[in-house]
Amino acid sequence: RKEVEQDPGPFNVPEGATVAFNCTYSNSASQSFFWYRQDCRKEPKLLMSVYSSGNEDGRFTAQLNRASQYISLLIRDSKLSDSATYLCVVHNGNKLVFGAGTILRVKS
Amino acid sequence: DVKVTQSSRYLVKRTGEKVFLECVQDMDHENMFWYRQDPGLGLRLIYFSYDVKMKEKGDIPEGYSVSREKKERFSLILESASTNQTSMYLCASTLTGGSYEQYFGPGTRLTVT
């Protein structure tokens, strides 16, 4: 079983739609959680950290459920520029563990 | 802005060749990492380093070695390249002290024929 699992997608949504991704992790001792964004043929970049209390950054909301060991990312009012691969990332011990990513395609 | 640079964007090598991938960061970060990224597998950690001349194995170190002689530079070495090492290689760096935001270089697409 992979340490971090994501639905690979792709999620094809129209502009303005709300879309949500989930991610599950296997190590209950994981300490910190993040979402990274990776554009096509580009390097990953930090999108946001994920806290137990949930956090919001504009149109993006991240949630953590430690009991069920899953993390979610909600994107409201999707834009064409949101099209990318979203990587779920978990901090275990002294390293980050990356999920394989979920592809989002926003279409006009 | 943090800048992480990698020596090549694209590289084609033959089986058995020794390959050097260079990574340089300009923000005085202590920690540096090498990953490979393959479709469906995500980023997998090869080696990392917390200080000059220090290295630790990641999840898939077999077939690779690293060198960190200077703080800003972290090199990945494929001693004898094989076709299963064809991949995208990404270098990253972070500060210490609990900062987990990793800054990535643009990647090197290595093809071994």
Short mmCIF file of C-alpha atoms in Angstrom, two decimals, chain A residues 47-98:
data_model
loop_
_atom_site.label_atom_id
_atom_site.label_comp_id
_atom_site.label_asym_id
_atom_site.label_seq_id
_atom_site.Cartn_x
_atom_site.Cartn_y
_atom_site.Cartn_z
CA LEU A 47 0.09 25.64 -2.54
CA MET A 48 -0.86 25.51 1.13
CA SER A 49 -0.32 23.77 4.42
CA VAL A 50 -3.12 21.73 5.97
CA TYR A 51 -4.05 22.14 9.62
CA SER A 52 -6.39 20.15 11.84
CA SER A 53 -8.59 23.21 12.19
CA GLY A 54 -8.74 23.59 8.43
CA ASN A 55 -7.41 26.56 6.54
CA GLU A 56 -8.54 28.73 3.71
CA ASP A 57 -6.65 30.79 1.19
CA GLY A 58 -8.94 32.64 -1.14
CA ARG A 59 -10.79 30.08 -3.25
CA PHE A 60 -8.85 27.19 -1.76
CA THR A 61 -9.80 25.33 1.43
CA ALA A 62 -7.80 22.48 2.93
CA GLN A 63 -9.01 20.11 5.61
CA LEU A 64 -7.37 17.37 7.65
CA ASN A 65 -9.15 14.45 9.28
CA ARG A 66 -6.64 12.67 11.48
CA ALA A 67 -9.09 10.04 12.69
CA SER A 68 -9.79 8.86 9.15
CA GLN A 69 -6.31 9.77 7.89
CA TYR A 70 -7.39 11.83 4.95
CA ILE A 71 -6.75 15.30 3.62
CA SER A 72 -8.94 17.28 1.29
CA LEU A 73 -8.61 20.26 -1.00
CA LEU A 74 -11.62 22.24 -2.16
CA ILE A 75 -11.39 24.72 -5.00
CA ARG A 76 -14.28 27.10 -5.49
CA ASP A 77 -15.07 29.11 -8.61
CA SER A 78 -12.50 27.23 -10.69
CA LYS A 79 -10.39 29.22 -13.14
CA LEU A 80 -8.69 28.05 -16.30
CA SER A 81 -5.40 28.83 -14.55
CA ASP A 82 -6.19 26.25 -11.86
CA SER A 83 -5.51 23.48 -14.39
CA ALA A 84 -2.57 21.57 -12.94
CA THR A 85 -1.63 18.47 -11.00
CA TYR A 86 -2.24 18.71 -7.26
CA LEU A 87 0.11 16.74 -5.05
CA CYS A 88 -0.81 15.65 -1.56
CA VAL A 89 2.25 15.69 0.68
CA VAL A 90 2.79 14.22 4.14
CA HIS A 91 5.67 14.88 6.50
CA ASN A 92 6.93 11.64 8.07
CA GLY A 93 9.96 11.69 10.29
CA ASN A 94 12.63 13.64 8.46
CA LYS A 95 11.21 13.59 4.98
CA LEU A 96 8.23 14.54 2.84
CA VAL A 97 6.22 11.81 1.12
CA PHE A 98 4.48 12.86 -2.08
#
